[in-house]
PDB file of C-alpha atoms in Angstrom:
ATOM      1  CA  UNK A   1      64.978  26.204 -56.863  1.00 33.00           C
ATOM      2  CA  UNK A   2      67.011  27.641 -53.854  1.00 32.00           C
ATOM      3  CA  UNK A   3      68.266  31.044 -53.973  1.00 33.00           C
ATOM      4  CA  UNK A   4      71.481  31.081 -51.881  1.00 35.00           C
ATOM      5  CA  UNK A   5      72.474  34.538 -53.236  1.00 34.00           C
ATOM      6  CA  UNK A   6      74.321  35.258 -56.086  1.00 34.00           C
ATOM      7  CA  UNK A   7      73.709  31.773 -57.376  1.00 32.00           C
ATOM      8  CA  UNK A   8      70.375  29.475 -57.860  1.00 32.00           C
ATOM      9  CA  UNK A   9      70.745  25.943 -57.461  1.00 30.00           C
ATOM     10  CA  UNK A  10      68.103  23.657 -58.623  1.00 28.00           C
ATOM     11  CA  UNK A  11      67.598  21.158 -55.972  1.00 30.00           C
ATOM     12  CA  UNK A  12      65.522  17.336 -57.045  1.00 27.00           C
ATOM     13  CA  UNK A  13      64.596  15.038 -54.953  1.00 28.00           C
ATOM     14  CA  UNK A  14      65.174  11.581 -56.362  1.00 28.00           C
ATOM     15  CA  UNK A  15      62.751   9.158 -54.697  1.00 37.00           C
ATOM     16  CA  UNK A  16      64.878   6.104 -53.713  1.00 44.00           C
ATOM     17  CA  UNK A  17      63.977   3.924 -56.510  1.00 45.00           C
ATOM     18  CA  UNK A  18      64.738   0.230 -56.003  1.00 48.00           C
ATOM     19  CA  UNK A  19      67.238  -1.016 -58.628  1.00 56.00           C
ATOM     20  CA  UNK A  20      65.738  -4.223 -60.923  1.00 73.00           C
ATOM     21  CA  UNK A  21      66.794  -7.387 -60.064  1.00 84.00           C
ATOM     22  CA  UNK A  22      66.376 -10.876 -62.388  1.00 91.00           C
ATOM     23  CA  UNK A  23      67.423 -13.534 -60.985  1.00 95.00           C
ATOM     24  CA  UNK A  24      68.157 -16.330 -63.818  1.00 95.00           C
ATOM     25  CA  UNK A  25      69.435 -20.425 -62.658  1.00 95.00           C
ATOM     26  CA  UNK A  26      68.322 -23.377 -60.261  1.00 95.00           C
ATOM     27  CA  UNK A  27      70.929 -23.888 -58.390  1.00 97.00           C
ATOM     28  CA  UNK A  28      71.025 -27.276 -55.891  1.00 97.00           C
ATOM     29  CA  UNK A  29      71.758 -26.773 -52.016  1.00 97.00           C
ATOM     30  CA  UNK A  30      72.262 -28.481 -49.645  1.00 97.00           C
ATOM     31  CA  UNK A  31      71.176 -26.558 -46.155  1.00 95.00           C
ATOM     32  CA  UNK A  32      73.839 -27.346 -43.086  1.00 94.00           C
ATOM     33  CA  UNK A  33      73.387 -29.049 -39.763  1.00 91.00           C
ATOM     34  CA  UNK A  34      71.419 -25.859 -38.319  1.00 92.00           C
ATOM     35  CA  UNK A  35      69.081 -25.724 -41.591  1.00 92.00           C
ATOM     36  CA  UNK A  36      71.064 -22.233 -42.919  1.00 96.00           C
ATOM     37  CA  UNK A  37      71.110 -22.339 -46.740  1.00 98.00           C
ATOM     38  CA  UNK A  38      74.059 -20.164 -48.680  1.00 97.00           C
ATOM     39  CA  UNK A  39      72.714 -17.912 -51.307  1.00 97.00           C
ATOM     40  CA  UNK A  40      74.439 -19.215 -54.716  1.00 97.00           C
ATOM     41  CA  UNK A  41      76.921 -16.387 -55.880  1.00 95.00           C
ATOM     42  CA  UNK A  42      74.823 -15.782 -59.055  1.00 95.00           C
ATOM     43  CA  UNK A  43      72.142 -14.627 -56.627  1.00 95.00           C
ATOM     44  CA  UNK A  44      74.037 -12.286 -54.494  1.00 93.00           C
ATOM     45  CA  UNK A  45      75.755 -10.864 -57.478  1.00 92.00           C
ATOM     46  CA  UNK A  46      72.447  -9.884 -58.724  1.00 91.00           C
ATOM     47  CA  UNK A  47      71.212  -8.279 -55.614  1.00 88.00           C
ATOM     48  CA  UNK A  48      74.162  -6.173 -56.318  1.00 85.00           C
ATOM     49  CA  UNK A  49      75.426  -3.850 -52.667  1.00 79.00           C
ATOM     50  CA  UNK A  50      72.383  -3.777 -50.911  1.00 73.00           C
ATOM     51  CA  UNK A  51      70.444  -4.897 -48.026  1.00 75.00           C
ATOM     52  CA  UNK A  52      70.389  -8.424 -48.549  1.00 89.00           C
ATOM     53  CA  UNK A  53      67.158  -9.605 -46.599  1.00 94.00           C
ATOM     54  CA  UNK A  54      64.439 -11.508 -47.885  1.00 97.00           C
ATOM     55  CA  UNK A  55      60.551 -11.603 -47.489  1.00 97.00           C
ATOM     56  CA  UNK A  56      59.632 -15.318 -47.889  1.00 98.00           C
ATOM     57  CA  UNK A  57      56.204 -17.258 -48.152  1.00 97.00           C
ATOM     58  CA  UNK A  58      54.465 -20.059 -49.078  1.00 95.00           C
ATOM     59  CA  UNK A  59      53.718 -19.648 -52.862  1.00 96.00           C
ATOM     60  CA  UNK A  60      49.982 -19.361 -53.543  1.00 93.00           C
ATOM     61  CA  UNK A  61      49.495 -21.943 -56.755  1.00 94.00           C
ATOM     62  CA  UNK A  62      53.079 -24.112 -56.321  1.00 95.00           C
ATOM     63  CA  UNK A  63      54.444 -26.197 -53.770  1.00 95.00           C
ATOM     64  CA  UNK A  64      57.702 -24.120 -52.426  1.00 97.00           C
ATOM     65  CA  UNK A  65      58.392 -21.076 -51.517  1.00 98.00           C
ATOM     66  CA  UNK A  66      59.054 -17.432 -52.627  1.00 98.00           C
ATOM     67  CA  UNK A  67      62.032 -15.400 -51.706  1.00 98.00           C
ATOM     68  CA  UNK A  68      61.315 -11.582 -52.334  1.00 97.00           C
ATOM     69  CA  UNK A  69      64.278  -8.929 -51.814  1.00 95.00           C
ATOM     70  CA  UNK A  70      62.587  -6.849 -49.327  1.00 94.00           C
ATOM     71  CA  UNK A  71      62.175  -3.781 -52.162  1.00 92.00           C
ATOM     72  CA  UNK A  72      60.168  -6.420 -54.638  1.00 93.00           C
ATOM     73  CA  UNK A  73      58.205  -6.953 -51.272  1.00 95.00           C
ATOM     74  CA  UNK A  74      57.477  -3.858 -50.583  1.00 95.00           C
ATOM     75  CA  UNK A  75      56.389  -3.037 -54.501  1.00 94.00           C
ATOM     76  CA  UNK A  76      53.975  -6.447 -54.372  1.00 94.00           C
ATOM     77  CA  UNK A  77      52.449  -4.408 -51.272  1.00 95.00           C
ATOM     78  CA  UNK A  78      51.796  -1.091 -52.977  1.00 96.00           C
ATOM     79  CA  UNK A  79      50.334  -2.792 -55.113  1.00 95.00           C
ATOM     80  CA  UNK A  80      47.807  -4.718 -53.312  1.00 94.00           C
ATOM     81  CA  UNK A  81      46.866  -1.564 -50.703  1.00 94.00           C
ATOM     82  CA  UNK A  82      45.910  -0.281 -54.194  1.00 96.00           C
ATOM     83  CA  UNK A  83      43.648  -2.996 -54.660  1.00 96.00           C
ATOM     84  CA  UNK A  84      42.460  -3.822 -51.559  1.00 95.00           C
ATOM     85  CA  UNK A  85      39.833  -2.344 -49.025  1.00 94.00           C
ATOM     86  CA  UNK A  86      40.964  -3.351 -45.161  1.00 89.00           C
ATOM     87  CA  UNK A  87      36.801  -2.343 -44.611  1.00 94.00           C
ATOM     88  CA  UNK A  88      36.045  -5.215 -46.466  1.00 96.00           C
ATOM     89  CA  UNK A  89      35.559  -8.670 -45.035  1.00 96.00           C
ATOM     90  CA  UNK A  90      36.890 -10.691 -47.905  1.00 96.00           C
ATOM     91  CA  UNK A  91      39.714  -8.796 -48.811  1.00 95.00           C
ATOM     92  CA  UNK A  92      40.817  -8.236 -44.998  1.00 94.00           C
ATOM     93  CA  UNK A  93      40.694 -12.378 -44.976  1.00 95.00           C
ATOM     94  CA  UNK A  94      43.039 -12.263 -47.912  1.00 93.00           C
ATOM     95  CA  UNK A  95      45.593  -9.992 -46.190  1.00 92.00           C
ATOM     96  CA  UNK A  96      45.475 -12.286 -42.964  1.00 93.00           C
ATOM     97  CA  UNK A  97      45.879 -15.577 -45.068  1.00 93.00           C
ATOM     98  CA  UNK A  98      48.569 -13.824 -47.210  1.00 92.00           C
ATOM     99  CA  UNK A  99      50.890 -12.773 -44.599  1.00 92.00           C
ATOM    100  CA  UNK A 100      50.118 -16.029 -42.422  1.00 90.00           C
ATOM    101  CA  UNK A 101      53.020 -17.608 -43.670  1.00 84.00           C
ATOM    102  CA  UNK A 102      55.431 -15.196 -43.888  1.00 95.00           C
ATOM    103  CA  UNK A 103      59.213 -14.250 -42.884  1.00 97.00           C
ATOM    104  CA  UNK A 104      61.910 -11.975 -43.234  1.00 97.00           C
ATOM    105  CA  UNK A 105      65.151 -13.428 -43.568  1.00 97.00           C
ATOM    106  CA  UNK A 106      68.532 -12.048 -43.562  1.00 96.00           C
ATOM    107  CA  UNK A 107      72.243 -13.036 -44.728  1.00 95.00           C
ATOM    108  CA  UNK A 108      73.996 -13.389 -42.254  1.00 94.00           C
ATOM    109  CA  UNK A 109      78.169 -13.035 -42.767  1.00 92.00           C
ATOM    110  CA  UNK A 110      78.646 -15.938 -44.390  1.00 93.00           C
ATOM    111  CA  UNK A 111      75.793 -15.645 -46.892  1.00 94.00           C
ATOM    112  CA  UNK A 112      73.700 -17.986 -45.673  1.00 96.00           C
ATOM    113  CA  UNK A 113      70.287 -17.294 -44.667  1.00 97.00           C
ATOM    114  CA  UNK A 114      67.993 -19.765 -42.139  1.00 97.00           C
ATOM    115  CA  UNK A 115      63.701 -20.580 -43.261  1.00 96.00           C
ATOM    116  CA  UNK A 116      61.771 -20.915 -40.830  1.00 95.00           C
ATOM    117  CA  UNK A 117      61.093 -24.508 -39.789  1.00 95.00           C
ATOM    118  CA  UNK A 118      57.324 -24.360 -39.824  1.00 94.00           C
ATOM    119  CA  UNK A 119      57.808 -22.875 -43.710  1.00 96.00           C
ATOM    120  CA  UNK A 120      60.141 -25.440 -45.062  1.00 96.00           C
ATOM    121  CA  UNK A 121      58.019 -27.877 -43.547  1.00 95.00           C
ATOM    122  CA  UNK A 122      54.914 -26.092 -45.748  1.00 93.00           C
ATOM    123  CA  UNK A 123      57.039 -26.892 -49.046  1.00 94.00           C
ATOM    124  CA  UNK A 124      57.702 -30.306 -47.991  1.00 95.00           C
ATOM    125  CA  UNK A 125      61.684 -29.303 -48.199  1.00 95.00           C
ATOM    126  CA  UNK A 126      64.531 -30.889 -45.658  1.00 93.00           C
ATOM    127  CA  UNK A 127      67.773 -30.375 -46.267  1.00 94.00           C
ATOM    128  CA  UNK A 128      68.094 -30.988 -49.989  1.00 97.00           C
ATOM    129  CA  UNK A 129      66.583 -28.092 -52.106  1.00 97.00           C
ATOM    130  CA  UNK A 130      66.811 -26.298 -55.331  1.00 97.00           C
ATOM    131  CA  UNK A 131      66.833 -22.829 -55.828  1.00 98.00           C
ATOM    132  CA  UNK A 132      65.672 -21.185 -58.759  1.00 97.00           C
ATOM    133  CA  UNK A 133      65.789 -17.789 -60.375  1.00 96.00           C
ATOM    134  CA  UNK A 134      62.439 -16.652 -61.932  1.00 95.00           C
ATOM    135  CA  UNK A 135      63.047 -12.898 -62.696  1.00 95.00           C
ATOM    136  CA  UNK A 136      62.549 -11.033 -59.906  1.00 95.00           C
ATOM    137  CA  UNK A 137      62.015 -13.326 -56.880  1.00 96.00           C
ATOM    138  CA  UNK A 138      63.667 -16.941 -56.260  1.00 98.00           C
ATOM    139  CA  UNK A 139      61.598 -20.087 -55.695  1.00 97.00           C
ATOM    140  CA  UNK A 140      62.844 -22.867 -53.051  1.00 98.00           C
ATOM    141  CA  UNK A 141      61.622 -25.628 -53.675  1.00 97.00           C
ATOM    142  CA  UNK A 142      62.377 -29.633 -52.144  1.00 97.00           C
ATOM    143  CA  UNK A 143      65.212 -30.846 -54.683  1.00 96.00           C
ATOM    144  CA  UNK A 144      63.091 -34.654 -55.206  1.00 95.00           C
ATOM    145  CA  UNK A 145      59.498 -32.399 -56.041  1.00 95.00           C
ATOM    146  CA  UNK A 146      61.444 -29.854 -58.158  1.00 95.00           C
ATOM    147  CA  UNK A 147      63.077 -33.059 -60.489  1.00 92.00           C
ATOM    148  CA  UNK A 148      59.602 -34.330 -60.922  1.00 90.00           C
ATOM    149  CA  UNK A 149      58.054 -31.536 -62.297  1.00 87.00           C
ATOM    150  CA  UNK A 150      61.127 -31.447 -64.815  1.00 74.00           C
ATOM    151  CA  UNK A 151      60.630 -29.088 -68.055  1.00 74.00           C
ATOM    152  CA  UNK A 152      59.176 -30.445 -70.861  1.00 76.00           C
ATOM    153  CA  UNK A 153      60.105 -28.459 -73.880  1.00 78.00           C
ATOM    154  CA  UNK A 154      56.893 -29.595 -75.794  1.00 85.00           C
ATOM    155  CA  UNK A 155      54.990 -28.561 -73.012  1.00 84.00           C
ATOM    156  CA  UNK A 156      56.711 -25.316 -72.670  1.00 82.00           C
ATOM    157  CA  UNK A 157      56.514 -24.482 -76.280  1.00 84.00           C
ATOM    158  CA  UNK A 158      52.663 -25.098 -76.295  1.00 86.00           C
ATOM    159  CA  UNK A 159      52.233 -22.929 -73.412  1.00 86.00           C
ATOM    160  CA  UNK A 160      54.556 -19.749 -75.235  1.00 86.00           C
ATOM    161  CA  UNK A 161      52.087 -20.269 -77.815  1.00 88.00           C
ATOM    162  CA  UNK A 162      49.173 -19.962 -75.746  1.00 89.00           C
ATOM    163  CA  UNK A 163      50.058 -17.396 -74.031  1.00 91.00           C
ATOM    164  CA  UNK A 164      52.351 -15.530 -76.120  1.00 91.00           C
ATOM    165  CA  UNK A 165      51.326 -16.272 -79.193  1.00 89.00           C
ATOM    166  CA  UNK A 166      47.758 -14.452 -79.960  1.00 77.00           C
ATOM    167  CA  UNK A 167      46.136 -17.411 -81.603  1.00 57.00           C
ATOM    168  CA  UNK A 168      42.458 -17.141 -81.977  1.00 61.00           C
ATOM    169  CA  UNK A 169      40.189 -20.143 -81.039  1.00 54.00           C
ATOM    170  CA  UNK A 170      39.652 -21.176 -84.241  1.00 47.00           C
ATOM    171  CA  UNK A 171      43.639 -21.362 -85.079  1.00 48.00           C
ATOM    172  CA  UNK A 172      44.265 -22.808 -82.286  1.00 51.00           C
ATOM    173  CA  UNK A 173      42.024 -26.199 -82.980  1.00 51.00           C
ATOM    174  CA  UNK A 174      43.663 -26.515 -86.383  1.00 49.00           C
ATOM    175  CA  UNK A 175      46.543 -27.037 -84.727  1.00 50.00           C
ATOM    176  CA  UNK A 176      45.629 -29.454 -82.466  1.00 51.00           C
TER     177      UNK A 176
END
């Protein structure tokens, strides 16, 4: 509370929270001559107003790689400081290896934004690619790999119930 005289005003401070983003779609592109890539609509849309830059890296279990908007970045690092100790040998490896292969990118005018070489290269992607939307970061991946790894409902419906679906061991081998 400030006291400016005859009347008290309450005064918060609002830490600048980061507004949630989901990105949803795959969208195909096709990057230009130069290797620049336009952001599909849906995707900028989503990002709403802001800063539209990008922390991207190699994904650690797929083969493509992970766009973050820089405040999703900047969350994923809060929360590995928590986790980490930089006086440990093993986890100072991890944060070397982790950021080894990463960028910031940035829209330029035209909405496009330009990978690194050496990173595209990583995901085995050339000028065909797909994009694709999985909550709050997008994946790019080559457009041939990303076809054939296509979605295979049965698959997908076994792993829901895996994962999502609490069965107990013994359930589950009754219905297998």
């Amino acid at each position: 509370m400030v006291d400016c005289g005859v009347k008290k005003f309450y005064l918060y401070h609002l830490k600048d929270k980061s507004v949630m983003v989901t990105f949803i779609g795959d969208f195909e592109c096709r990057a230009d001559a130069k290797g620049r890539i336009v952001l599909p609509a849906a995707f900028k849309k989503a990002m709403g107003q802001g800063e539209m830059r990008f922390v991207v890296r190699k994904d650690l279990f797929e083969n493509c790689l992970v766009l973050y908007p820089y405040d999703y970045w900047e969350e994923e690092l809060d929360r590995l400081r928590e986790k980490l100790n930089p006086y440990n040998r093993n986890h100072k490896q991890f944060l070397r290896d982790f950021f080894r292969g990463s960028a910031e990118v940035a829209l330029d005018g035209n909405g496009r934004f330009l990978i690194p070489r050496r990173l595209m290269d990583q995901a085995g992607a050339d000028r065909d690619v797909v994009l694709v939307g999985v909550d709050r970061h997008i994946e790019l991946w080559a457009s041939d790999l990303y076809h054939s790894i296509a979605e295979d409902p049965e698959k997908l419906g076994q792993l829901a119930e895996s994962i999502l679906g609490n069965l107990d061991n013994s359930t589950q081998k009754d219905n297998e």
